[in-house]
Amino acid sequence: MSALLRVSGLRKSYSRLPVLNGVDFVLRAGEAVAVVGANGSGKTTLLRCVAGVEDADEGLVEFDGAPLRESDPAVRAAMACLLDDADYFPDLSVVDHLALCAWAHGSDDPGGLVAATLRDLGLDGAADQLPVTLSSGQRHRLGLASCLVRPRRLLLLDEPEQRLDVTGRAWLADRLQKEKAAGVAVLFTSHDHELIGAVADRTVEVAG
Amino acid sequence: MTVVGVRPPPGAAQLRHRRRARRPRRPLGFLLSMLVERLVYLGVFGGLVVEVARAGLARVDGGPDPVAQVPAAVLGVLCLVLLAKALLGFGPLHAGSPVRTWLLSTPVDRGALLRGHLAAALAVGAGVGALVGFGFLVVTRSPAPVVAWAAAGVLLAALCVRVQAGDWPVAAVQLWLSGAAYALVAVLVLGPDLPLTGLGAMGWVPFVVAAVAAAEWARRGLGGMTRGRLSSGAELATATHVSVLSLDVTMFWSVVLERRARSVGWVRPAAIRGSRFAAVVRSDLARVRRMPTGLFIWAALMSVPYGAQAAGLPAFLPALHTVAAFAAVDRLAAGLRVMARSPSIRRALGGSDVLLTLAFLTVPAAGAVVWSAVTWALVPGVSLLTAAVSAAGALAVTYRVATRPPLDHSGPLVDVGLFGPTPVGLILQLLRGPALLAGLALLQTAIAG
């Protein structure tokens, strides 16, 4: 199977502090790769470079055989991201955000999909709340939900297990396995060995 | 185990003295240069204020203008209501986290610690009140007591302190004040023929007595001020401070929007459906409906060209029309601003940046067209060309301002006087939008002339 995402020779440094020292990996449809490493080792930076949010100093990120451009509508349609820069409209409720996302991406049965995702993530009780009134855990779940109410071929998740309780983590592992089974490629960073063990086919270690 | 001995806590004055004593001493040369610099600024701005005051007082010699008295009085009261709203937004007393953590957590008399804060809040009230009073004096050319307006400002500030201390719920008082502001604007627009009697020679005395009594009442309430209540406005105060220092109002407006959203809490689901474009437009409309203040300001600004026409300023009318149109349309562009500064939202919504920008410009564009059409139809001096240029120009300036990239404070510096050495790039970034607006205002004046 051909690579959906190919990362080659990726280097990045902040001032003179090297963060990524030539990262290479390939991700195919239906596969999951976990990026692991200590705090400050560059996991989030790698994901941000892959998502096109940050420019790498050297190296290439290819999506579907072409250099990845974040502003390309085809890339945006295929790639669902939960990074550390998640933002919300302060005056749209939880359900409004998800409905907007689902309709904007032309999801099938947006209403049903949004309702099911709210239920899955335990957000149905907070559906009408504005984002500023949510707890940090609920906001994180909203970010996850926004990735799940839209069609996707690649999921980029930065520490998706953060702020989830034990039940939530088990649900996440199950959900990511289903994503793989549906042919979605998953690239995620994590410190949770159980989640990595349950979901990842390979790991990429970054050492900063 | 370390045993901590207990002795009576120091007084507030002792604590203040101790804090000052621990501050690093600055060289005499530095202090003198700072003093000279401040005296220069004081001289320049003081001179400007004196000139404006003289010019205003010269108008008073022309005799009272009874026609302007009622609108000016209503506008003055509206200014005081808005002052109370702003004071409650900032606290009015607020303490930053170092003071909250290191001073207010001690058993030191909190009332004594906060006396300086109270004096500052009352001074703000007195200053704004006096300014309003002076404006009233200039506009109506009637010998109205500025002291009474200043005392009213003090009274309001003191009452706001009692509200903060917990005598009344802040949210409810803010709601009443908003209601009062809307009612006053309605009175201004409808202009009913209200009787207005002068205060008389000693009419200011009751105001001053009430202000002094309220100030003392507020002072007594300081001891009961909790740390939570003192932190309520700290976030907004910090955002304001940072916004002023960095010349970027983005952070200030973000905090204002968040506070507003927090006070609303939850909303009914919006009818979002259709294509990407339609869904975005529907969500933008839902936002405008949920935060009606923007819509209200949009409508209220229609009175600006009308006021310019009524005040006999036809030469300035086209330029004012354009500036007011921008101010009105900009109130409808919150969605565009959020989308433009947030890559994660653009990623989540999908589609190209151009399509998203066009979708988020739809509501402001409709607002610009309706605003210009209504003012063209209702205000005699506004021509069709003026209205058309204003509609297109307001939308263009709104787009330029809303999509301004985050400010970059690096690069070569140039000394711009008041603000000291400022990066050239920063000046150019800040001019993105205002420069176009100024150009359009000049164009409008040229077309009309």
XYZ file of C-alpha atoms in Angstrom:
657
model
C 0.000 0.000 0.000
C 1.384 3.470 -0.876
C 2.175 5.982 1.815
C -0.511 8.510 2.725
C 1.989 10.581 4.682
C 5.743 10.551 4.160
C 8.083 12.561 6.377
C 11.719 12.703 5.317
C 14.736 14.403 6.865
C 12.681 16.790 9.000
C 14.854 19.204 10.985
C 13.786 22.062 13.182
C 15.542 24.222 15.745
C 14.519 27.192 17.856
C 17.324 29.768 17.743
C 20.314 27.471 18.064
C 18.507 24.795 20.054
C 17.889 21.752 17.827
C 14.500 20.138 18.390
C 14.089 17.734 15.474
C 17.220 16.089 14.061
C 16.192 14.499 10.788
C 12.946 12.637 11.436
C 11.839 10.064 8.836
C 8.735 7.910 8.808
C 5.930 6.721 6.604
C 2.254 6.372 7.478
C -0.171 4.334 5.368
C -3.970 4.276 5.382
C -5.287 2.205 8.297
C -2.036 2.521 10.246
C -1.253 4.306 13.499
C 2.108 5.776 14.431
C 2.785 7.053 17.944
C 5.358 9.788 18.467
C 7.037 9.251 21.828
C 9.680 11.083 23.829
C 10.256 12.979 27.024
C 8.721 16.379 27.761
C 10.342 19.026 25.544
C 11.755 16.445 23.130
C 9.864 17.890 20.136
C 6.759 15.678 19.814
C 4.377 18.591 19.467
C 6.796 20.425 17.161
C 6.890 17.359 14.902
C 3.099 17.249 14.728
C 2.917 20.998 14.074
C 5.439 20.655 11.229
C 3.526 17.707 9.772
C 0.248 19.658 9.978
C 1.893 22.612 8.236
C 1.250 24.908 11.180
C 4.979 25.440 11.588
C 7.680 25.478 8.906
C 10.510 22.980 9.251
C 14.062 24.203 8.657
C 14.820 21.223 6.412
C 13.056 18.136 5.145
C 9.857 17.288 3.375
C 6.327 16.346 4.408
C 4.351 14.694 1.601
C 0.637 13.946 1.664
C -0.705 11.631 -1.036
C 2.586 11.919 -2.905
C 2.676 15.733 -3.048
C 4.280 18.267 -0.697
C 1.774 19.072 2.046
C 0.353 22.582 2.009
C -1.851 23.350 4.993
C -3.905 25.939 3.071
C -4.760 23.438 0.303
C -8.540 22.718 0.571
C -7.908 19.057 -0.376
C -5.481 18.668 2.538
C -7.888 20.421 4.913
C -10.673 18.107 3.775
C -8.580 14.999 4.468
C -6.691 15.954 7.618
C -8.394 16.343 11.004
C -6.110 17.825 13.675
C -6.203 18.271 17.407
C -3.105 20.302 18.233
C -2.183 22.608 21.085
C -3.562 25.662 19.238
C -7.246 24.657 19.407
C -9.459 27.733 19.350
C -13.207 28.342 19.524
C -15.756 30.991 18.629
C -16.631 32.464 22.045
C -20.294 32.915 21.111
C -21.052 29.554 19.475
C -22.150 26.686 21.697
C -20.655 23.199 21.747
C -23.371 21.820 19.458
C -23.079 24.849 17.138
C -19.342 24.249 16.705
C -19.865 20.612 15.852
C -22.804 21.323 13.525
C -20.763 24.001 11.734
C -17.861 21.595 11.340
C -20.068 18.730 10.127
C -22.005 20.834 7.611
C -18.879 22.663 6.395
C -17.269 19.314 5.505
C -20.409 17.908 3.917
C -20.764 15.039 6.404
C -23.600 12.561 5.864
C -26.456 13.107 8.341
C -24.743 15.949 10.258
C -27.461 16.121 12.920
C -27.269 12.430 13.789
C -23.478 12.419 13.666
C -23.230 15.412 16.011
C -25.705 13.885 18.474
C -23.862 10.553 18.487
C -20.451 12.212 18.940
C -21.759 14.353 21.799
C -23.039 11.183 23.476
C -19.801 9.255 22.867
C -17.685 11.985 24.389
C -20.022 12.667 27.314
C -20.706 16.184 26.108
C -24.476 15.862 25.617
C -25.102 17.605 28.941
C -22.959 20.556 27.854
C -24.265 20.793 24.282
C -25.749 24.276 24.682
C -22.892 25.712 26.723
C -20.490 28.317 25.338
C -16.843 27.153 25.261
C -15.640 29.565 27.995
C -17.943 27.863 30.477
C -16.483 24.397 29.807
C -13.813 22.797 31.957
C -10.419 22.191 30.337
C -11.306 18.490 30.030
C -14.597 19.299 28.311
C -12.837 21.683 25.945
C -10.384 18.928 25.078
C -13.303 16.583 24.358
C -14.858 19.277 22.152
C -11.593 19.422 20.196
C -11.662 15.646 19.778
C -15.319 15.742 18.774
C -14.585 18.334 16.080
C -12.233 15.795 14.471
C -14.841 13.044 14.571
C -17.884 14.806 13.070
C -16.225 15.284 9.696
C -14.850 12.990 6.979
C -11.105 12.326 7.378
C -8.273 10.245 5.957
C -5.614 11.338 8.434
C -5.997 12.064 12.148
C -3.291 14.147 13.841
C -3.715 14.128 17.603
C -1.403 15.782 20.136
C -1.661 13.859 23.423
C -5.343 12.992 22.901
C -5.509 11.138 26.239
C -4.816 14.349 28.165
C -7.500 15.300 30.713
C -9.497 12.117 29.997
C -10.449 9.854 32.892
C -9.892 6.072 32.838
C -13.184 5.390 31.029
C -12.423 8.149 28.555
C -8.995 6.673 27.785
C -10.476 3.231 27.190
C -13.081 4.789 24.896
C -10.325 6.673 23.032
C -8.261 3.505 22.461
C -11.343 1.714 21.149
C -12.262 4.660 18.923
C -8.786 4.951 17.409
C -8.781 1.222 16.638
C -12.091 1.688 14.831
C -10.610 4.625 12.918
C -7.773 2.389 11.742
C -10.213 -0.319 10.776
C -12.105 2.265 8.697
C -8.887 3.049 6.783
C -7.988 6.275 8.583
C -4.277 6.879 9.211
C -3.557 8.054 12.767
C -0.491 9.990 13.905
C -0.490 10.839 17.594
C 1.802 11.845 20.409
C 1.312 10.267 23.797
C 2.818 9.468 27.185
C 0.232 6.737 27.819
C 1.857 3.333 27.257
C -1.489 1.505 27.376
C -2.912 3.711 24.620
C 0.245 3.358 22.533
C 0.231 -0.408 23.012
C -3.425 -0.713 22.084
C -3.387 1.548 19.030
C 0.071 2.119 17.540
C 1.554 -0.104 14.847
C 4.900 1.663 15.163
C 6.478 4.352 17.274
C 8.717 7.227 16.255
C 10.987 8.372 19.037
C 12.111 11.982 19.136
C 14.912 12.908 21.475
C 15.245 16.668 20.991
C 9.697 20.712 62.447
C 9.926 24.467 62.021
C 7.859 26.309 64.617
C 6.461 29.658 63.464
C 6.023 32.207 66.239
C 2.926 34.420 66.159
C 2.929 38.159 66.805
C 0.427 40.914 65.917
C 0.367 41.623 62.153
C 1.826 44.953 60.936
C -0.463 47.815 59.989
C -1.196 48.619 56.350
C 0.955 51.761 56.499
C 3.881 49.770 57.906
C 3.493 47.217 55.135
C 3.400 49.898 52.434
C 6.468 51.555 53.931
C 8.260 48.204 54.016
C 7.430 47.495 50.346
C 8.694 50.921 49.297
C 11.848 50.527 51.352
C 12.656 47.234 49.613
C 12.373 48.694 46.113
C 15.755 49.163 44.407
C 17.032 52.739 44.669
C 17.453 54.514 41.346
C 20.320 56.921 40.595
C 19.545 60.636 41.050
C 20.304 61.371 37.376
C 17.723 58.819 36.260
C 15.085 60.257 38.601
C 15.760 63.818 37.430
C 15.546 62.910 33.737
C 12.307 61.036 34.379
C 10.925 64.066 36.235
C 11.877 66.436 33.405
C 10.311 64.127 30.818
C 7.066 63.967 32.765
C 7.024 67.730 33.255
C 7.407 68.219 29.500
C 4.464 65.893 28.764
C 2.430 67.550 31.524
C 3.218 70.947 30.023
C 2.238 69.883 26.485
C -0.986 68.114 27.452
C -1.833 70.659 30.148
C -1.465 73.405 27.548
C -3.784 71.547 25.182
C -6.387 71.081 27.921
C -6.198 74.777 28.874
C -6.621 75.782 25.210
C -9.650 73.528 24.784
C -11.118 74.807 28.043
C -10.595 78.429 26.984
C -12.184 77.818 23.599
C -15.111 76.090 25.284
C -15.585 78.796 27.848
C -15.480 81.418 25.091
C -18.578 79.723 23.591
C -20.391 80.099 26.903
C -20.266 83.878 26.465
C -22.697 83.496 23.569
C -25.573 82.804 26.010
C -27.448 79.590 26.848
C -28.741 77.303 24.101
C -32.017 75.837 25.448
C -32.467 73.521 22.425
C -29.277 71.611 23.203
C -29.906 71.310 26.956
C -32.078 68.172 27.033
C -29.996 66.071 24.594
C -26.790 67.213 26.314
C -28.144 66.324 29.754
C -29.310 62.893 28.526
C -25.936 62.325 26.832
C -24.170 63.346 30.059
C -26.180 60.878 32.127
C -25.531 58.200 29.476
C -21.783 58.857 29.838
C -22.061 58.385 33.615
C -24.005 55.133 33.147
C -21.300 53.881 30.786
C -18.690 54.969 33.346
C -20.439 52.838 35.986
C -20.492 49.868 33.587
C -16.781 50.279 32.863
C -15.938 50.632 36.563
C -17.834 47.439 37.362
C -16.026 45.725 34.483
C -12.667 46.547 36.041
C -13.757 45.970 39.611
C -13.732 48.995 40.260
C -11.086 47.971 42.791
C -8.744 45.296 41.553
C -5.577 43.743 42.832
C -3.048 41.900 40.697
C -2.053 38.395 41.647
C 1.146 39.418 43.536
C -0.892 41.699 45.829
C -3.586 39.037 46.218
C -1.077 36.312 47.004
C 1.378 38.158 49.215
C -0.610 40.947 50.858
C -4.296 40.102 50.890
C -3.615 36.606 52.193
C -2.172 38.131 55.385
C -4.234 39.219 58.405
C -3.370 42.886 57.710
C -6.373 45.237 57.815
C -7.728 44.885 54.293
C -9.751 48.102 54.463
C -6.610 50.122 55.186
C -4.708 48.333 52.406
C -7.394 49.185 49.864
C -7.836 52.855 50.747
C -5.466 53.929 47.964
C -7.400 51.818 45.455
C -10.657 53.438 46.606
C -9.183 56.933 46.286
C -8.100 56.111 42.716
C -11.580 54.830 41.787
C -13.233 57.935 43.262
C -10.736 60.170 41.443
C -11.626 58.463 38.143
C -15.315 59.055 38.899
C -14.676 62.711 39.754
C -12.500 63.228 36.658
C -14.951 61.685 34.198
C -17.864 63.484 35.882
C -16.060 66.829 35.628
C -15.247 66.162 31.974
C -18.902 65.389 31.234
C -19.921 68.527 33.139
C -17.495 70.622 31.143
C -18.839 69.148 27.913
C -22.378 69.979 29.017
C -21.273 73.530 29.794
C -19.670 73.959 26.375
C -22.539 72.440 24.364
C -25.405 74.147 26.171
C -23.563 77.383 26.910
C -25.452 77.487 30.206
C -23.770 78.072 33.550
C -24.211 74.512 34.831
C -22.206 73.492 37.879
C -19.351 71.214 36.805
C -18.964 70.377 40.509
C -22.378 68.670 40.508
C -21.358 66.414 37.586
C -18.041 65.595 39.276
C -19.877 64.771 42.502
C -22.248 62.525 40.541
C -19.206 60.711 39.167
C -17.848 60.201 42.695
C -21.256 58.996 43.884
C -21.436 56.427 41.083
C -17.881 55.204 41.702
C -18.610 54.788 45.421
C -21.821 52.867 44.695
C -19.881 50.623 42.301
C -17.444 49.842 45.128
C -20.373 48.812 47.346
C -21.706 46.625 44.520
C -18.296 44.993 44.264
C -18.260 44.492 48.032
C -21.351 42.318 47.618
C -24.254 44.619 48.515
C -25.931 43.839 45.171
C -25.205 41.180 42.529
C -22.818 42.632 39.919
C -24.472 40.827 36.983
C -27.911 42.218 37.882
C -26.577 45.753 38.299
C -24.786 45.494 34.934
C -28.090 44.398 33.400
C -29.937 47.374 34.909
C -27.232 49.725 33.689
C -27.484 48.271 30.171
C -31.252 48.783 30.295
C -30.753 52.373 31.442
C -28.235 52.973 28.637
C -30.645 51.633 25.984
C -33.456 53.776 27.432
C -31.277 56.895 27.394
C -30.271 56.278 23.775
C -33.956 55.863 22.894
C -34.680 59.208 24.571
C -31.817 60.768 22.600
C -33.019 59.391 19.262
C -36.728 60.067 19.780
C -35.988 63.482 21.335
C -39.153 64.043 23.380
C -39.766 67.584 24.568
C -38.753 67.165 28.203
C -38.787 70.016 30.685
C -35.349 70.748 32.147
C -34.984 73.028 35.116
C -31.678 74.511 36.191
C -30.045 73.560 39.456
C -29.867 77.073 40.827
C -26.897 78.739 42.440
C -26.508 76.206 45.276
C -27.925 73.227 43.398
C -24.576 71.425 43.479
C -24.551 71.191 47.298
C -26.820 68.112 47.621
C -24.703 66.309 45.001
C -21.518 66.970 46.937
C -23.102 65.920 50.252
C -24.383 62.692 48.676
C -20.959 62.016 47.115
C -19.143 62.489 50.438
C -21.629 60.235 52.235
C -21.323 57.560 49.534
C -17.524 57.730 49.639
C -17.547 57.166 53.398
C -20.019 54.290 52.960
C -17.737 52.750 50.338
C -14.731 53.114 52.673
C -16.601 51.195 55.367
C -17.278 48.382 52.913
C -13.600 47.857 52.081
C -12.938 45.521 55.023
C -15.467 43.003 53.685
C -13.979 42.860 50.186
C -13.026 39.259 49.412
C -10.014 38.230 47.332
C -12.377 36.760 44.722
C -14.167 40.078 44.300
C -10.864 41.906 43.998
C -9.738 39.561 41.253
C -12.913 39.920 39.163
C -11.568 42.823 37.106
C -7.866 41.967 37.281
C -7.956 39.935 34.049
C -9.540 42.824 32.133
C -7.178 45.350 33.746
C -4.157 43.266 32.766
C -5.485 42.855 29.216
C -6.067 46.616 28.969
C -2.568 47.313 30.288
C -0.963 44.906 27.798
C -3.127 46.193 24.933
C -2.135 49.803 25.638
C 1.559 48.949 25.981
C 1.629 46.832 22.819
C -0.745 49.140 20.900
C -2.855 46.095 20.061
C -6.467 45.881 21.202
C -6.847 42.200 20.227
C -6.186 40.899 23.730
C -8.549 43.443 25.287
C -11.411 42.510 22.948
C -10.762 38.795 23.450
C -11.161 39.202 27.203
C -14.271 41.355 26.756
C -15.805 38.735 24.440
C -14.945 35.909 26.847
C -16.470 37.738 29.808
C -19.603 38.424 27.803
C -19.822 34.773 26.754
C -19.264 33.660 30.359
C -22.109 35.868 31.534
C -24.395 34.398 28.860
C -23.324 30.833 29.739
C -25.516 28.796 27.436
C -27.596 29.431 24.311
C -30.223 27.700 22.225
C -28.776 25.804 19.242
C -28.494 27.848 16.067
C -30.017 26.616 12.809
C -26.705 25.825 11.115
C -27.073 23.901 7.865
C -26.397 23.983 4.135
C -23.133 24.211 2.244
C -19.890 25.355 3.909
C -20.621 28.945 2.842
C -24.228 28.853 4.042
C -23.318 27.175 7.336
C -20.692 29.828 8.089
C -23.099 32.676 7.254
C -25.807 31.127 9.442
C -23.367 30.763 12.332
C -22.298 34.395 11.891
C -25.930 35.517 11.988
C -26.478 33.478 15.150
C -23.535 35.252 16.770
C -24.909 38.692 15.898
C -28.289 37.690 17.362
C -26.706 36.361 20.566
C -24.566 39.422 21.242
C -27.022 42.220 20.359
C -24.769 44.989 21.677
C -22.889 45.003 18.363
C -26.143 45.291 16.436
C -27.288 48.030 18.784
C -24.084 50.036 18.223
C -24.431 49.424 14.469
C -27.926 50.970 14.586
C -27.016 53.736 17.039
C -24.189 54.928 14.772
C -26.791 55.881 12.153
C -27.407 58.936 14.311
C -23.871 60.246 13.628
C -24.493 61.548 10.067
C -27.910 62.750 11.203
C -26.259 64.615 14.099
C -23.635 66.130 11.782
C -26.389 67.352 9.463
C -28.445 68.720 12.364
C -25.390 70.441 13.872
C -24.788 72.277 10.605
C -21.586 70.520 9.586
C -22.359 69.615 5.941
C -18.683 69.925 4.932
C -17.720 67.097 7.303
C -20.790 64.969 6.639
C -19.383 62.670 3.868
C -16.156 61.955 5.786
C -18.061 61.397 9.032
C -20.468 59.117 7.160
C -17.579 56.886 6.058
C -15.941 56.761 9.500
C -19.267 55.997 11.207
C -20.041 53.346 8.570
C -16.740 51.616 9.327
C -17.341 51.786 13.101
C -20.806 50.261 12.542
C -19.729 47.500 10.138
C -16.736 46.582 12.288
C -19.149 45.652 15.105
C -20.534 42.885 12.873
C -17.133 41.421 11.990
C -16.372 39.420 15.152
C -16.561 36.117 13.241
C -14.136 37.362 10.593
C -11.683 38.493 13.289
C -11.762 35.142 15.104
C -11.376 33.164 11.863
C -8.536 35.367 10.604
C -6.405 35.002 13.731
C -7.037 31.290 14.308
C -5.360 28.713 12.041
C -7.049 25.908 13.990
C -10.513 27.241 13.146
C -9.595 27.546 9.464
C -8.336 23.946 9.521
C -11.472 22.748 11.296
C -13.828 24.461 8.856
C -11.969 23.281 5.753
C -12.133 24.944 2.342
C -9.827 27.671 1.094
C -8.963 30.809 3.059
C -10.570 32.904 0.296
C -13.889 31.076 0.568
C -13.890 31.306 4.369
C -13.064 35.021 4.239
C -15.865 35.658 1.743
C -18.320 33.710 3.890
C -17.362 35.643 7.029
C -17.575 38.938 5.102
C -21.185 38.305 4.073
C -22.836 39.587 7.273
C -20.605 42.702 7.510
C -21.252 43.364 3.794
C -25.004 43.148 4.283
C -24.641 45.405 7.323
C -22.657 47.963 5.292
C -25.237 48.053 2.494
C -28.235 48.362 4.836
C -26.512 50.980 7.018
C -25.593 53.139 4.037
C -29.000 52.710 2.395
C -30.880 53.716 5.550
C -28.705 56.786 6.177
C -28.993 57.754 2.502
C -32.772 57.532 2.731
C -33.128 59.361 6.059
C -30.349 61.962 6.210
C -30.882 64.828 3.726
C -27.203 65.648 3.104
C -26.087 62.097 2.232
C -25.883 61.542 -1.526
C -26.130 58.175 -3.258
C -22.437 58.400 -4.194
C -21.437 59.149 -0.599
C -23.481 56.174 0.606
C -22.009 53.846 -2.031
C -18.399 54.879 -1.296
C -19.045 54.507 2.448
C -20.538 51.026 2.074
C -17.680 49.708 -0.058
C -15.022 51.583 1.918
C -16.321 50.495 5.326
C -16.252 46.880 4.202
C -12.717 47.226 2.815
C -11.416 48.857 6.016
C -13.190 46.243 8.154
C -11.499 43.513 6.130
C -8.078 45.189 6.457
C -8.408 45.643 10.217
C -9.911 42.215 10.940
C -7.351 40.300 8.911
C -4.327 42.161 10.247
C -1.619 39.628 11.128
C -0.378 39.508 14.744
C 1.709 42.603 15.487
C 5.448 42.231 15.085
C 7.409 44.476 17.457
C 10.841 43.756 15.956
C 12.749 45.747 13.317
C 14.399 49.173 12.998
C 13.174 51.873 15.385
C 12.076 55.438 14.784
C 11.413 58.002 17.546
C 7.767 59.105 17.410
C 7.812 61.400 20.445
C 5.112 60.409 22.905
C 5.585 56.643 22.458
C 9.368 56.868 22.240
C 11.381 54.661 19.854
C 8.853 52.539 17.909
C 9.530 49.868 15.248
C 8.817 51.171 11.729
C 7.164 47.867 10.845
C 4.826 48.209 13.809
C 3.703 51.672 12.662
C 2.983 50.312 9.171
C 1.059 47.374 10.657
C -0.998 49.703 12.856
C -1.791 51.848 9.811
C -3.289 48.817 8.010
C -6.927 49.883 7.888
C -6.793 53.358 9.480
C -4.699 54.650 6.541
C -7.325 53.410 4.081
C -10.067 54.932 6.224
C -8.293 58.301 6.275
C -7.839 58.116 2.488
C -11.528 57.339 2.004
C -12.546 60.204 4.304
C -10.401 62.602 2.239
C -11.865 61.184 -0.984
C -15.394 61.715 0.326
C -14.567 65.307 1.274
C -13.028 65.915 -2.169
C -16.058 64.451 -3.976
C -18.474 66.523 -1.908
C -16.400 69.719 -2.244
